[in-house]
Short mmCIF file of C-alpha atoms and ligand atoms in Angstrom, two decimals:
data_model
loop_
_atom_site.label_atom_id
_atom_site.label_comp_id
_atom_site.label_asym_id
_atom_site.label_seq_id
_atom_site.Cartn_x
_atom_site.Cartn_y
_atom_site.Cartn_z
CA MET A 1 -53.62 16.89 115.21
CA VAL A 2 -54.26 16.67 111.32
CA SER A 3 -54.63 13.66 110.22
CA GLN A 4 -53.46 12.25 107.52
CA PRO A 5 -55.33 12.08 104.26
CA ASP A 6 -55.99 7.79 103.11
CA LEU A 7 -54.21 7.79 99.70
CA SER A 8 -54.63 4.48 99.41
CA VAL A 9 -56.30 3.26 96.15
CA ASN A 10 -57.23 -0.20 94.72
CA ILE A 11 -55.85 -1.08 91.35
CA GLY A 12 -57.25 -4.84 90.44
CA GLY A 13 -56.78 -6.27 93.32
CA LEU A 14 -53.56 -4.53 94.58
CA LYS A 15 -54.32 -2.04 97.14
CA ILE A 16 -51.36 0.25 97.04
CA LYS A 17 -50.22 3.45 99.66
CA ASN A 18 -50.78 5.91 97.51
CA PRO A 19 -51.52 5.92 93.62
CA VAL A 20 -47.97 7.41 92.34
CA ILE A 21 -46.37 4.92 90.18
CA THR A 22 -43.63 5.01 87.93
CA ALA A 23 -44.10 4.15 84.20
CA SER A 24 -42.21 1.38 82.66
CA GLY A 25 -39.33 2.24 80.79
CA THR A 26 -38.50 5.46 82.62
CA PHE A 27 -37.63 4.50 86.04
CA GLY A 28 -34.79 1.56 84.93
CA TYR A 29 -35.01 -1.99 86.90
CA GLY A 30 -36.13 0.30 90.55
CA ASN A 31 -32.76 -0.20 91.99
CA GLU A 32 -31.21 2.70 89.78
CA LEU A 33 -32.39 5.73 92.64
CA ILE A 34 -31.96 3.86 95.66
CA PRO A 35 -28.82 5.98 96.45
CA PHE A 36 -31.27 9.07 96.01
CA TYR A 37 -34.33 8.70 97.47
CA ASP A 38 -36.69 6.12 99.12
CA PRO A 39 -38.59 4.44 96.81
CA SER A 40 -40.74 3.01 99.42
CA LEU A 41 -42.25 6.54 99.25
CA LEU A 42 -43.70 5.30 95.93
CA GLY A 43 -47.63 3.87 95.48
CA VAL A 44 -45.70 1.16 93.00
CA ILE A 45 -42.76 0.51 90.75
CA ILE A 46 -43.10 -0.54 87.49
CA VAL A 47 -40.08 -2.42 86.03
CA LYS A 48 -38.38 -1.78 82.52
CA GLY A 49 -40.43 -3.86 79.87
CA LEU A 50 -39.10 -7.83 80.10
CA SER A 51 -39.09 -10.46 77.72
CA ILE A 52 -37.82 -14.24 77.78
CA GLN A 53 -34.85 -13.50 76.00
CA PRO A 54 -32.34 -10.04 76.83
CA MET A 55 -33.41 -7.89 73.41
CA PRO A 56 -30.22 -5.11 72.47
CA GLY A 57 -33.08 -2.89 70.77
CA ASN A 58 -33.12 -0.58 68.28
CA PRO A 59 -29.55 0.93 67.68
CA PRO A 60 -28.98 4.50 67.98
CA PRO A 61 -30.07 7.49 68.25
CA ARG A 62 -32.94 5.88 69.64
CA ILE A 63 -34.08 8.65 71.64
CA ILE A 64 -34.58 12.40 70.86
CA GLU A 65 -36.20 15.73 72.37
CA THR A 66 -39.29 17.39 70.78
CA PRO A 67 -41.09 20.37 71.85
CA CYS A 68 -42.74 19.62 75.07
CA GLY A 69 -42.00 15.87 74.49
CA LEU A 70 -39.65 13.02 73.78
CA LEU A 71 -39.70 10.60 70.65
CA ASN A 72 -38.24 7.01 71.92
CA ALA A 73 -37.96 4.32 69.33
CA ILE A 74 -35.97 2.24 72.55
CA GLY A 75 -37.32 -1.02 70.84
CA LEU A 76 -37.52 -2.97 73.98
CA ALA A 77 -33.69 -3.35 74.83
CA ASN A 78 -34.01 -4.82 78.25
CA ILE A 79 -31.72 -8.10 80.23
CA GLY A 80 -34.37 -10.63 79.96
CA ILE A 81 -36.82 -12.26 82.52
CA GLU A 82 -33.93 -14.45 84.30
CA THR A 83 -31.59 -11.92 84.68
CA PHE A 84 -33.67 -9.23 85.97
CA ILE A 85 -35.16 -11.89 88.38
CA GLU A 86 -31.38 -13.05 89.73
CA GLU A 87 -29.50 -9.68 90.06
CA LYS A 88 -32.23 -6.93 90.05
CA LEU A 89 -34.90 -8.27 92.22
CA PRO A 90 -32.88 -9.12 95.43
CA SER A 91 -31.64 -5.69 95.74
CA LEU A 92 -35.38 -4.49 95.26
CA VAL A 93 -36.11 -6.50 98.41
CA LYS A 94 -35.81 -4.50 101.50
CA ILE A 95 -38.36 -1.35 99.11
CA LYS A 96 -41.80 -1.62 101.10
CA THR A 97 -43.19 -0.89 97.92
CA PRO A 98 -44.85 -3.41 94.77
CA ILE A 99 -43.18 -4.09 92.35
CA ILE A 100 -44.90 -4.93 88.59
CA THR A 101 -43.11 -6.03 85.58
CA ASN A 102 -44.60 -4.89 82.74
CA ILE A 103 -44.04 -7.99 80.24
CA TYR A 104 -43.41 -7.99 76.34
CA GLY A 105 -43.83 -11.04 73.75
CA HIS A 106 -43.26 -12.03 70.39
CA SER A 107 -45.63 -14.23 70.38
CA ILE A 108 -49.14 -14.82 72.36
CA LYS A 109 -47.17 -17.97 74.07
CA GLU A 110 -44.36 -16.12 74.74
CA TYR A 111 -46.81 -13.84 77.26
CA ALA A 112 -48.10 -16.90 78.76
CA GLU A 113 -44.58 -18.03 79.49
CA MET A 114 -43.63 -14.87 80.77
CA ALA A 115 -46.68 -15.00 83.15
CA LYS A 116 -45.73 -18.80 84.53
CA ARG A 117 -42.26 -17.61 85.21
CA ILE A 118 -43.54 -14.64 86.71
CA GLU A 119 -46.29 -16.56 88.90
CA SER A 120 -43.10 -18.42 91.25
CA VAL A 121 -41.91 -14.73 92.20
CA ASP A 122 -43.64 -13.79 95.46
CA ARG A 123 -41.79 -10.34 95.38
CA ILE A 124 -43.23 -9.54 91.84
CA ALA A 125 -47.12 -7.84 93.06
CA ALA A 126 -48.61 -8.29 89.34
CA ILE A 127 -48.47 -8.36 85.69
CA GLU A 128 -48.76 -4.94 83.55
CA ILE A 129 -48.88 -6.61 79.27
CA ASN A 130 -47.21 -4.12 77.21
CA ILE A 131 -49.41 -4.77 74.08
CA SER A 132 -48.76 -1.33 72.77
CA CYS A 133 -44.71 -1.01 72.15
CA PRO A 134 -44.90 1.06 68.16
CA ASN A 135 -40.83 0.30 68.06
CA VAL A 136 -40.66 -3.14 67.86
CA GLU A 137 -40.84 -5.16 64.38
CA LYS A 138 -42.92 -8.23 65.72
CA GLY A 139 -45.83 -7.82 68.56
CA GLY A 140 -46.05 -4.81 70.78
CA MET A 141 -48.50 -2.65 69.21
CA ALA A 142 -49.76 -5.52 66.32
CA PHE A 143 -51.29 -6.89 69.51
CA GLY A 144 -52.80 -3.96 70.91
CA THR A 145 -54.38 -2.74 67.86
CA ASP A 146 -56.53 -5.62 66.96
CA PRO A 147 -59.07 -6.29 69.69
CA ASP A 148 -59.09 -10.12 68.96
CA ALA A 149 -55.74 -10.37 69.14
CA ALA A 150 -55.65 -8.22 72.85
CA ALA A 151 -57.97 -10.25 74.06
CA ARG A 152 -56.25 -13.82 73.14
CA VAL A 153 -52.91 -12.10 75.06
CA THR A 154 -54.48 -10.86 77.76
CA ASP A 155 -56.38 -14.30 78.16
CA GLN A 156 -53.55 -16.46 78.15
CA VAL A 157 -51.73 -13.99 80.74
CA VAL A 158 -54.77 -14.47 83.15
CA LYS A 159 -54.49 -18.08 82.65
CA ASN A 160 -51.38 -18.71 83.64
CA THR A 161 -50.99 -16.12 87.09
CA THR A 162 -52.97 -15.69 90.17
CA LYS A 163 -51.74 -11.85 90.50
CA PRO A 164 -53.72 -9.12 89.28
CA VAL A 165 -52.86 -7.89 85.00
CA ILE A 166 -52.99 -4.64 83.93
CA VAL A 167 -52.81 -4.66 80.09
CA LYS A 168 -51.28 -1.50 78.85
CA LEU A 169 -52.89 0.08 75.73
CA THR A 170 -51.48 1.86 72.64
CA PRO A 171 -53.14 5.26 71.88
CA ASN A 172 -52.54 4.29 68.00
CA VAL A 173 -56.17 3.18 67.08
CA THR A 174 -59.40 4.73 66.03
CA ASP A 175 -61.30 3.64 69.27
CA VAL A 176 -59.66 3.15 72.22
CA SER A 177 -62.64 1.47 74.29
CA ILE A 178 -63.12 -1.11 71.73
CA ILE A 179 -59.63 -2.53 72.99
CA ALA A 180 -60.67 -1.29 76.74
CA LYS A 181 -63.40 -3.55 76.22
CA ALA A 182 -62.43 -6.51 74.82
CA VAL A 183 -59.17 -6.72 77.12
CA GLU A 184 -61.68 -6.15 80.58
CA SER A 185 -64.24 -9.54 78.95
CA ALA A 186 -60.71 -11.48 78.07
CA GLY A 187 -60.15 -11.00 82.59
CA ALA A 188 -57.92 -7.90 82.88
CA GLN A 189 -58.25 -6.69 86.10
CA ALA A 190 -56.84 -2.88 85.05
CA ILE A 191 -56.06 -0.76 82.61
CA SER A 192 -53.17 1.29 81.76
CA VAL A 193 -53.65 4.38 79.58
CA THR A 194 -51.74 5.05 77.58
CA ASN A 195 -48.72 4.15 75.69
CA THR A 196 -46.34 6.47 73.26
CA PHE A 197 -48.30 8.05 69.90
CA LEU A 198 -46.45 7.35 66.89
CA GLY A 199 -44.27 10.50 65.62
CA MET A 200 -40.95 11.06 63.65
CA ALA A 201 -38.80 13.72 63.51
CA VAL A 202 -36.54 14.99 60.07
CA ASP A 203 -33.18 16.43 60.14
CA VAL A 204 -33.39 18.68 57.61
CA ALA A 205 -29.59 19.20 57.18
CA THR A 206 -29.36 15.50 56.11
CA ARG A 207 -32.98 14.80 54.87
CA GLN A 208 -32.79 12.15 57.44
CA PRO A 209 -34.87 10.66 60.41
CA LYS A 210 -33.51 12.05 63.39
CA LEU A 211 -34.24 8.75 64.77
CA THR A 212 -32.81 5.28 63.46
CA ASN A 213 -35.65 3.12 63.77
CA ILE A 214 -37.53 6.50 61.31
CA ILE A 215 -40.57 6.38 63.82
CA GLY A 216 -40.86 6.44 67.39
CA GLY A 217 -43.15 6.84 70.61
CA LEU A 218 -44.08 10.63 71.46
CA SER A 219 -44.72 11.20 75.37
CA GLY A 220 -43.93 13.88 77.82
CA PRO A 221 -46.05 16.78 78.02
CA ALA A 222 -46.94 16.68 74.78
CA ILE A 223 -49.72 14.52 75.06
CA LYS A 224 -51.21 15.22 78.31
CA PRO A 225 -54.82 16.41 76.90
CA MET A 226 -54.84 13.26 74.60
CA ALA A 227 -54.04 11.30 77.30
CA LEU A 228 -56.60 12.69 79.02
CA TYR A 229 -59.13 12.40 76.54
CA LEU A 230 -58.39 8.49 76.65
CA VAL A 231 -58.49 7.83 79.90
CA HIS A 232 -62.10 9.73 79.91
CA LYS A 233 -62.95 7.29 76.60
CA VAL A 234 -62.23 4.41 78.48
CA VAL A 235 -63.41 5.21 82.24
CA THR A 236 -66.51 5.92 80.46
CA ASN A 237 -66.50 2.45 78.74
CA VAL A 238 -65.10 -0.11 81.32
CA LYS A 239 -65.80 -1.27 85.45
CA ILE A 240 -62.08 -2.15 86.16
CA PRO A 241 -59.65 0.50 87.28
CA VAL A 242 -57.62 2.72 84.84
CA ILE A 243 -54.71 3.93 85.46
CA GLY A 244 -53.66 7.00 83.70
CA VAL A 245 -50.49 7.74 81.99
CA GLY A 246 -49.09 10.31 79.90
CA GLY A 247 -47.21 13.69 80.06
CA ILE A 248 -47.80 13.85 83.99
CA MET A 249 -45.13 16.47 85.37
CA ASP A 250 -46.72 17.52 88.91
CA TYR A 251 -49.60 16.85 91.06
CA GLN A 252 -51.76 19.39 89.49
CA ASP A 253 -51.11 16.98 86.02
CA ALA A 254 -51.79 13.72 88.62
CA LEU A 255 -55.07 15.40 89.69
CA GLU A 256 -56.89 15.75 86.64
CA PHE A 257 -56.63 12.20 85.12
CA ILE A 258 -57.93 10.98 88.78
CA ILE A 259 -60.68 13.60 88.54
CA VAL A 260 -61.52 12.05 85.14
CA GLY A 261 -61.56 9.20 86.69
CA ALA A 262 -58.18 7.44 87.15
CA SER A 263 -57.38 5.25 90.25
CA ALA A 264 -54.04 6.07 89.90
CA ILE A 265 -51.64 7.28 88.19
CA GLN A 266 -47.85 6.82 86.11
CA VAL A 267 -45.26 9.33 86.13
CA GLY A 268 -43.11 8.38 82.70
CA THR A 269 -41.02 11.05 81.24
CA ALA A 270 -40.97 13.58 83.78
CA ASN A 271 -38.24 10.98 85.70
CA PHE A 272 -35.47 12.37 83.19
CA ILE A 273 -36.13 15.70 84.17
CA ASN A 274 -36.08 15.13 87.45
CA PRO A 275 -36.09 11.74 88.96
CA LYS A 276 -37.81 12.76 92.12
CA THR A 277 -40.82 13.86 90.34
CA ALA A 278 -43.05 11.48 91.80
CA ILE A 279 -42.20 11.03 95.37
CA ASP A 280 -43.22 15.34 94.85
CA ILE A 281 -46.48 14.75 93.88
CA VAL A 282 -47.09 12.06 96.43
CA ARG A 283 -46.09 15.19 98.89
CA ASP A 284 -48.24 17.56 97.04
CA LEU A 285 -51.23 15.28 96.18
CA THR A 286 -51.20 14.96 100.13
CA ASP A 287 -50.82 18.78 100.61
CA TYR A 288 -53.79 19.60 98.72
CA CYS A 289 -55.87 16.78 100.21
CA LEU A 290 -55.57 17.96 103.13
CA LYS A 291 -55.89 21.86 102.30
CA GLU A 292 -59.08 20.75 100.25
CA LYS A 293 -60.24 18.62 103.38
CA VAL A 294 -60.30 15.74 100.97
CA SER A 295 -59.79 12.65 103.76
CA ASN A 296 -59.43 9.62 101.32
CA ILE A 297 -58.58 10.42 97.68
CA ASN A 298 -61.04 8.12 96.00
CA GLN A 299 -63.48 10.87 97.12
CA ILE A 300 -62.33 12.25 94.02
CA ILE A 301 -61.62 9.89 91.77
CA GLY A 302 -64.42 10.37 89.03
CA SER A 303 -65.21 13.66 89.92
CA LEU A 304 -65.13 15.60 86.83
CA LYS A 305 -68.43 17.52 86.91
CA THR A 306 -69.88 18.24 83.37
CA ASN A 307 -73.53 19.24 82.18
CA GLY A 308 -74.53 15.20 82.63
CA GLU A 309 -73.74 14.26 78.97
CA ASN A 310 -71.37 11.92 77.94
CA TYR A 311 -70.55 11.75 74.54
CA GLU A 312 -67.66 9.17 75.15
CA LYS A 313 -69.81 6.01 75.86
CA SER A 314 -69.53 3.68 73.19
CA GLY A 315 -72.83 3.37 70.80
CA ASP A 316 -73.92 6.96 71.88
CA LYS A 317 -74.53 8.96 68.39
CA LYS A 318 -74.57 12.80 70.43
CA ASN A 319 -71.13 13.70 69.25
CA LYS A 320 -72.05 12.93 65.45
C1 FMN B 1 -37.50 6.13 77.15
C2 FMN B 1 -39.11 5.30 77.29
C3 FMN B 1 -38.91 3.77 77.16
C4 FMN B 1 -40.55 3.08 77.62
N1 FMN B 1 -40.41 2.25 77.86
C5 FMN B 1 -41.62 1.20 77.78
C6 FMN B 1 -41.33 0.01 78.11
O1 FMN B 1 -40.83 -0.81 78.30
N2 FMN B 1 -42.76 -0.63 78.61
C7 FMN B 1 -43.98 0.54 78.12
O2 FMN B 1 -44.82 -0.24 78.61
N3 FMN B 1 -44.02 1.43 78.03
C8 FMN B 1 -42.71 1.84 78.04
N4 FMN B 1 -42.35 3.10 77.84
C9 FMN B 1 -43.86 4.27 78.11
C10 FMN B 1 -43.94 4.61 79.38
O3 FMN B 1 -44.22 4.21 79.86
C11 FMN B 1 -45.41 5.59 79.25
O4 FMN B 1 -46.30 4.90 78.98
C12 FMN B 1 -45.29 6.87 77.98
O5 FMN B 1 -43.99 7.58 77.98
C13 FMN B 1 -46.56 7.90 78.47
O6 FMN B 1 -45.79 8.65 80.28
P1 FMN B 1 -45.15 10.04 80.23
O7 FMN B 1 -45.67 11.02 79.17
O8 FMN B 1 -45.38 10.63 81.37
O9 FMN B 1 -43.74 9.51 79.54
C14 FMN B 1 -41.32 4.06 77.46
C15 FMN B 1 -41.28 5.53 77.62
C16 FMN B 1 -40.18 5.57 77.07
C17 FMN B 1 -39.97 7.08 77.20
#
């Protein structure tokens, strides 16, 4: 009998059975898909970004399709942490997959309060800090574009929890490795790369922006090469595990991120096309490992073959 490959990976102290994670905001609160398939097959479920108070989000239209992508300005509409814990979490108890909450605050104090509240909830395995939302007026990306602010938010969350802390970065900066290093130094155990890229679209008939919020965040296959590049840049400059996210539609996309150095990957926009994408990727990664005789997926993490040069290491001037 052929033995099954070991797909388990470690992300910042959290051991997960496979590297496939559903991205925040694209998989609801984790329970919506229970009637369609068994979410226990997933490595991790990351739920929609939560805040202390419920948030209505931005007025519609707040999501539109673009060629090979999706532009959204949801504005972090969510039910709030208390309602999530009371009403949604109980239905997730039977799922044998870790739940990670993605958190958002209007101030550093609010991020710290969220961490404190989550600390007592055993079912939540780790915290992903969203310092990268482009669609909210206060907080969000403002923290993710400034290395000092990013470090302060990370520090306050880390100090208020014993759970692994993952920081999700924005691509909307000049050098993502500066922010990555800042949050690593502040105690982050892992980094997710990346959130959406700023974008906009105009209706030429009305000459109005297609999104009420005017600007939104671009996701989907359109961003994959850029997300891959950012993962390459971050893994080159930090020691903590990196989770790759951006435009992953199938197992080959997932493998690209893993080969570049991501310890795990997240599936986002693809869920809106086929909600089974993530479990298809788990199945196809298993088949790939069997076919290629890879007994443990860790063997291919960071196995990118280059000419030995790495121009993305900070301080390396060769790329000038
Ligand atoms: C509709 C929508 C809502 C999202 N909501 C969140 C959120 O609440 N928190 C967060 O950190 N990222 C959020 N994201 C970003 C995704 O988690 C992911 O980082 C991004 O879409 C890139 O991955 P993808 O190309 O696979 O979708 C959202 C994305 C979309 C499309």
